[in-house]
mmCIF file of C-alpha atoms in Angstrom:
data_model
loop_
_atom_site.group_PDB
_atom_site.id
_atom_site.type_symbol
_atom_site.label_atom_id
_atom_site.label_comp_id
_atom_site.label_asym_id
_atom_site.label_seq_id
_atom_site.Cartn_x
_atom_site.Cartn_y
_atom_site.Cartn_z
ATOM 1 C CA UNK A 1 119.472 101.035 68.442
ATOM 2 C CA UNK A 2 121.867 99.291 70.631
ATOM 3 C CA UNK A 3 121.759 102.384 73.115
ATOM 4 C CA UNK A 4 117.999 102.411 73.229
ATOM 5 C CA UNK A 5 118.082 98.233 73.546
ATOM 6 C CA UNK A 6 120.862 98.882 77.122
ATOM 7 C CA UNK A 7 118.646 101.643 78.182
ATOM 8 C CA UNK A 8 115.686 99.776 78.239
ATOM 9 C CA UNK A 9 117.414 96.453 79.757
ATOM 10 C CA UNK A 10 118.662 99.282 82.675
ATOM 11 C CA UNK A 11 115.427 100.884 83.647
ATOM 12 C CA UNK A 12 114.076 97.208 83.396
ATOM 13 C CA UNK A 13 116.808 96.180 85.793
ATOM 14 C CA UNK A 14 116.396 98.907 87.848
ATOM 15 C CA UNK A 15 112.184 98.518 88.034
ATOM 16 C CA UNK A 16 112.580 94.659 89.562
ATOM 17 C CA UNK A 17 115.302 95.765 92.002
ATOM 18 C CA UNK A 18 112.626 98.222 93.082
ATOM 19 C CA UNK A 19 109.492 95.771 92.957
ATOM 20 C CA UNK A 20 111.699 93.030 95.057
ATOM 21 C CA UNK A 21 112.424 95.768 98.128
ATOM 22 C CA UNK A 22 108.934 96.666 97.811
ATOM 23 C CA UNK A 23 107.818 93.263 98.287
ATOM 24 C CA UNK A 24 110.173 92.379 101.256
ATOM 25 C CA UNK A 25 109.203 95.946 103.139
ATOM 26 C CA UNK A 26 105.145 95.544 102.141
ATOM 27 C CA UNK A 27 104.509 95.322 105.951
ATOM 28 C CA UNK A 28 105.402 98.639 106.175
ATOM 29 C CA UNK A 29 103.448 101.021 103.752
ATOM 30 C CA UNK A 30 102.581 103.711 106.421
ATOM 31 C CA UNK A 31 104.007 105.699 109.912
ATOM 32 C CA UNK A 32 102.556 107.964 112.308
ATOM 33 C CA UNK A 33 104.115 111.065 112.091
ATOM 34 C CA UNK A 34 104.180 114.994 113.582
ATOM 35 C CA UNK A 35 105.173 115.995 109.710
ATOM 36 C CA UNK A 36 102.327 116.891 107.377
ATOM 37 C CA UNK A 37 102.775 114.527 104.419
ATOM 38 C CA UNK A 38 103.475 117.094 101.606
ATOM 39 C CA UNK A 39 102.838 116.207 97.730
ATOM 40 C CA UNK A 40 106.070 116.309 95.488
ATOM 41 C CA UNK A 41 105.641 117.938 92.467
ATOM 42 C CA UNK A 42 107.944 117.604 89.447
ATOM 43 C CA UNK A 43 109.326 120.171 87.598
ATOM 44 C CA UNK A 44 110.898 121.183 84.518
ATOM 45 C CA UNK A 45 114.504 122.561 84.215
ATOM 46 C CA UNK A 46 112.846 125.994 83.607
ATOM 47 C CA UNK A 47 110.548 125.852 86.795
ATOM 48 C CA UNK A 48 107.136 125.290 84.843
ATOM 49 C CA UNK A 49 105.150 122.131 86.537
ATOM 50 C CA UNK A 50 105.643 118.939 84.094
ATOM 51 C CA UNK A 51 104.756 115.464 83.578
ATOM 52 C CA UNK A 52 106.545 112.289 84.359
ATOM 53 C CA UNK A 53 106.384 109.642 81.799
ATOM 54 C CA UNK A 54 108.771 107.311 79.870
ATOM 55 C CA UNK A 55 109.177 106.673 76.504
ATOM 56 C CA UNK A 56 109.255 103.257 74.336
ATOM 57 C CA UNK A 57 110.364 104.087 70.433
ATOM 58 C CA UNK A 58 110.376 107.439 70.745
ATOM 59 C CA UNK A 59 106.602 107.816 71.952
ATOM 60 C CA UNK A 60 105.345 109.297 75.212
ATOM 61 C CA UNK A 61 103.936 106.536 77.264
ATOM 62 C CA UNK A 62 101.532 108.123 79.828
ATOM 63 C CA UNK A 63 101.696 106.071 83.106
ATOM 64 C CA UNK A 64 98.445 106.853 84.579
ATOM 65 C CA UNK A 65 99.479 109.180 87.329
ATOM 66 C CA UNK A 66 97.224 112.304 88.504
ATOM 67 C CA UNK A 67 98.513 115.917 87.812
ATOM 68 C CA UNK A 68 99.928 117.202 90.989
ATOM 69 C CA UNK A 69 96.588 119.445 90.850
ATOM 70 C CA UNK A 70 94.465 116.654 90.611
ATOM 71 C CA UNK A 71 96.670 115.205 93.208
ATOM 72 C CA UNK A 72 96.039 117.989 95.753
ATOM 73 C CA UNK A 73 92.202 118.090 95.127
ATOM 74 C CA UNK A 74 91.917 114.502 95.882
ATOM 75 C CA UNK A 75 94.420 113.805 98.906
ATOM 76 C CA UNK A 76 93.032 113.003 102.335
ATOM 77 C CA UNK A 77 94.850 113.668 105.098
ATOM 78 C CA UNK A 78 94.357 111.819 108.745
ATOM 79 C CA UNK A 79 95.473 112.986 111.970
ATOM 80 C CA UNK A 80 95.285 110.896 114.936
ATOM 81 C CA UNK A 81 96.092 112.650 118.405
ATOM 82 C CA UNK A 82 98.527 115.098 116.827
ATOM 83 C CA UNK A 83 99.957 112.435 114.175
ATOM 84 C CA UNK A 84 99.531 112.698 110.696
ATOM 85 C CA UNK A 85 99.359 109.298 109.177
ATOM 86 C CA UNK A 86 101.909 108.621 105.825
ATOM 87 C CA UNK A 87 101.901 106.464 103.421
ATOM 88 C CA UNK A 88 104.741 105.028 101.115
ATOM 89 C CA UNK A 89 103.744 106.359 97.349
ATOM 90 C CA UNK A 90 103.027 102.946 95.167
ATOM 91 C CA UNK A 91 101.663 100.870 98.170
ATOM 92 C CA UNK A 92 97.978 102.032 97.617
ATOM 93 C CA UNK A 93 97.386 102.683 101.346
ATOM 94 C CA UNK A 94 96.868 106.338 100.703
ATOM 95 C CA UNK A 95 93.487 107.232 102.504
ATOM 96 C CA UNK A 96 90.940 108.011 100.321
ATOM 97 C CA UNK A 97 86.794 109.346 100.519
ATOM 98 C CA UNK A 98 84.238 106.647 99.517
ATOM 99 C CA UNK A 99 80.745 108.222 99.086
ATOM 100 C CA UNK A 100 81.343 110.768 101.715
ATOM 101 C CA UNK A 101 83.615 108.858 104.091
ATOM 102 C CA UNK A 102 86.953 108.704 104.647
ATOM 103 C CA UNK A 103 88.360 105.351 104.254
ATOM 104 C CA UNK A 104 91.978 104.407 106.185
ATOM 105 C CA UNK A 105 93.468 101.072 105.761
ATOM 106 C CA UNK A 106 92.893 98.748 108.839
ATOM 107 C CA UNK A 107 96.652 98.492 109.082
ATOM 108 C CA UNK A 108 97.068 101.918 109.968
ATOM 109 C CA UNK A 109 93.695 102.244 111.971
ATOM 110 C CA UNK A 110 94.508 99.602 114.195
ATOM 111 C CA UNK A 111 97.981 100.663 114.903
ATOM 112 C CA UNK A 112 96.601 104.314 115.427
ATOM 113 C CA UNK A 113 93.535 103.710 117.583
ATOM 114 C CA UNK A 114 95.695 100.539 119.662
ATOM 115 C CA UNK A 115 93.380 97.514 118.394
ATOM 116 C CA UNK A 116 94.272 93.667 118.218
ATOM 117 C CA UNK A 117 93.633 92.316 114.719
ATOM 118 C CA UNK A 118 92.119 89.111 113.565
ATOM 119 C CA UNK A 119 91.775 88.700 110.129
ATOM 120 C CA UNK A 120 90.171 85.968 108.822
ATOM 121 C CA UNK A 121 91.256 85.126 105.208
ATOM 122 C CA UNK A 122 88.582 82.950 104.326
ATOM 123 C CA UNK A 123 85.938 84.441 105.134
ATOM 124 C CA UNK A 124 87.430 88.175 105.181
ATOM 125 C CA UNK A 125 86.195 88.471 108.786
ATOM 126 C CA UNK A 126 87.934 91.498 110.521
ATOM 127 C CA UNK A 127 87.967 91.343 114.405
ATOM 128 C CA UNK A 128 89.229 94.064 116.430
ATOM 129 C CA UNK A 129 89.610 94.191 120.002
ATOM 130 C CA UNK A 130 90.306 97.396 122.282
ATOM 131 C CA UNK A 131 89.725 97.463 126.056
ATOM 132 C CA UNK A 132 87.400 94.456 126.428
ATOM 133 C CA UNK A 133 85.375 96.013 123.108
ATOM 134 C CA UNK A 134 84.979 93.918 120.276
ATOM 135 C CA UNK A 135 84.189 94.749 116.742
ATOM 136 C CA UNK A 136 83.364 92.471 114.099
ATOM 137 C CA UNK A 137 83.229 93.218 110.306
ATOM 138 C CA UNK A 138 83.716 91.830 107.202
ATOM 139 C CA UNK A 139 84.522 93.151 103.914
ATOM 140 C CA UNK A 140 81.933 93.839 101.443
ATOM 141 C CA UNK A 141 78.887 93.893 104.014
ATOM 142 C CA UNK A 142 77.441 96.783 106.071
ATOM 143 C CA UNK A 143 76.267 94.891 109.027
ATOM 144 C CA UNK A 144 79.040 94.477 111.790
ATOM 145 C CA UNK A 145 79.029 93.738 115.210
ATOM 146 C CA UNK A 146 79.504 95.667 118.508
ATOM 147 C CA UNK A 147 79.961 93.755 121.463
ATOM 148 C CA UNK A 148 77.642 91.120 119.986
ATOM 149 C CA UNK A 149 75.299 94.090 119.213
ATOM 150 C CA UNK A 150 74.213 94.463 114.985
ATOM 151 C CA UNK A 151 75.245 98.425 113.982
ATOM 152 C CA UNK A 152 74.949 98.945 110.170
ATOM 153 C CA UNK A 153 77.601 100.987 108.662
ATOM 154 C CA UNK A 154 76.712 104.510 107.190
ATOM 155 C CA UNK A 155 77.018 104.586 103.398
ATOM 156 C CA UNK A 156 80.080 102.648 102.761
ATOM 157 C CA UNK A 157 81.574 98.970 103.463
ATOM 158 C CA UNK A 158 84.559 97.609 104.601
ATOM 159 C CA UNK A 159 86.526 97.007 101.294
ATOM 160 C CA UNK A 160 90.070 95.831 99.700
ATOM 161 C CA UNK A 161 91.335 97.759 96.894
ATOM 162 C CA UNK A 162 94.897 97.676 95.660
ATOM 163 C CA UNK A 163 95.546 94.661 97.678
ATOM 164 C CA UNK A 164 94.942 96.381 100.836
ATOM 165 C CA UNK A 165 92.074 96.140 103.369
ATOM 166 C CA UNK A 166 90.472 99.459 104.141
ATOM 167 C CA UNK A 167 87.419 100.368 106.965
ATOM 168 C CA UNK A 168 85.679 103.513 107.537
ATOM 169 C CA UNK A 169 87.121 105.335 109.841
ATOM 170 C CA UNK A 170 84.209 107.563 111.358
ATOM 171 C CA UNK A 171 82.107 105.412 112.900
ATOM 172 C CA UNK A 172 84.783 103.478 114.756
ATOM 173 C CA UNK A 173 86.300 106.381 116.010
ATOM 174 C CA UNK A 174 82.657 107.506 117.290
ATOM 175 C CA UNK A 175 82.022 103.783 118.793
ATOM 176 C CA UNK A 176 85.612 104.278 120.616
ATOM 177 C CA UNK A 177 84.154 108.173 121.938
ATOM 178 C CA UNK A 178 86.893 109.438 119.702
ATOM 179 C CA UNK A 179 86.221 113.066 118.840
ATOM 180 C CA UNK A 180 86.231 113.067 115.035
ATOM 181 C CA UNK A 181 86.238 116.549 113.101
ATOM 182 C CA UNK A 182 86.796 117.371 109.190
ATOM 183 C CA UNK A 183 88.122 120.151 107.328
ATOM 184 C CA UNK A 184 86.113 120.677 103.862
ATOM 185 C CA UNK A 185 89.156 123.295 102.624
ATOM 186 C CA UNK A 186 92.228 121.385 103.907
ATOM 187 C CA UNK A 187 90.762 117.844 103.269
ATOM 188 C CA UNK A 188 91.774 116.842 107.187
ATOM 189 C CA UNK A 189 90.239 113.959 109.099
ATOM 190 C CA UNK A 190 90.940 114.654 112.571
ATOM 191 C CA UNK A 191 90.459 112.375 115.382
ATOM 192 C CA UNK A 192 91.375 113.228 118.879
ATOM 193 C CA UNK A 193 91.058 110.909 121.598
ATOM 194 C CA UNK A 194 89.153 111.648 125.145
ATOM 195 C CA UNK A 195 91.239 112.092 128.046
#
């Protein structure tokens, strides 16, 4: 009893060391990279594919997380002029398909495409700004605003989930004259800019 009671303290211990860098580097939940961000799978001593969990008095405590299968099948992957983007597992910024389109967080989307942010909390007004072109959205609504121009938004809305703002991706790109291609098999968004 004791042993289970210093194990549990530990991994308890060790959980809020983890949470407290996570909150100091949240800033930072994605990079532009040439590597392909690759799935890690866990497996058993013997090879076989096998699920993570814990256990609390001797009972399996499933934690929610996809089978590396269902992991694969559901993964998006973004490449931006030759960089793939990457995300830091547990920060929720992995890119994701909303009703047919691929969703990146505006962190990321900014940095990759060179926009200014404004981001007005109150109202959850986004602004960006790229070569005297301005873009105004705000999250929940399909209406936004190109160079003072209404556009509606195809099928999906600017939205925050897991604490993190995400746009869709396509129809920026396209308003920018980014070429934007996807890959049904390999799950890629690609978007290359024009010389």
């Amino acid at each position: 009893m004791l042993i289970r009671k210093w194990k549990f303290i530990t991994t308890i211990s060790l959980l809020v060391v983890l949470m407290t860098g996570n909150l100091a580097y949240a800033a930072e939940d994605f990079f532009w990279s040439d590597v392909e961000p690759i799935l890690t799978c866990y497996k058993s001593r013997d090879g076989s594919a096998a699920e993570m969990g814990i256990e609390v008095d001797d009972k399996r405590v499933s934690q929610g997380i996809p089978s590396c299968e269902d992991a694969k099948k559901n993964r998006v992957l973004v490449l931006l002029n030759g960089k793939y983007l990457n995300t830091y597992a547990g920060t929720g910024a992995d890119p994701f398909i909303e009703n047919g389109r691929t969703m990146i967080p505006l962190r990321a989307l900014a940095d990759g495409f060179g926009f200014e942010v404004d981001w007005d909390q109150n109202d959850k007004k986004i602004t960006l700004n790229k070569n005297h072109k301005s873009i105004l959205m705000q999250v929940g609504k399909s209406e936004m605003l190109v160079d003072g121009e209404k556009v509606n938004l195809e099928d999906v809305v600017p939205m925050v989930k897991n604490g993190v703002t995400f746009l869709p991706v396509r129809q920026l790109a396209e308003i920018l004259d980014v070429e934007v291609e996807w890959d049904n098999t390999t799950r890629i968004a690609k978007f290359t800019e024009k010389s």
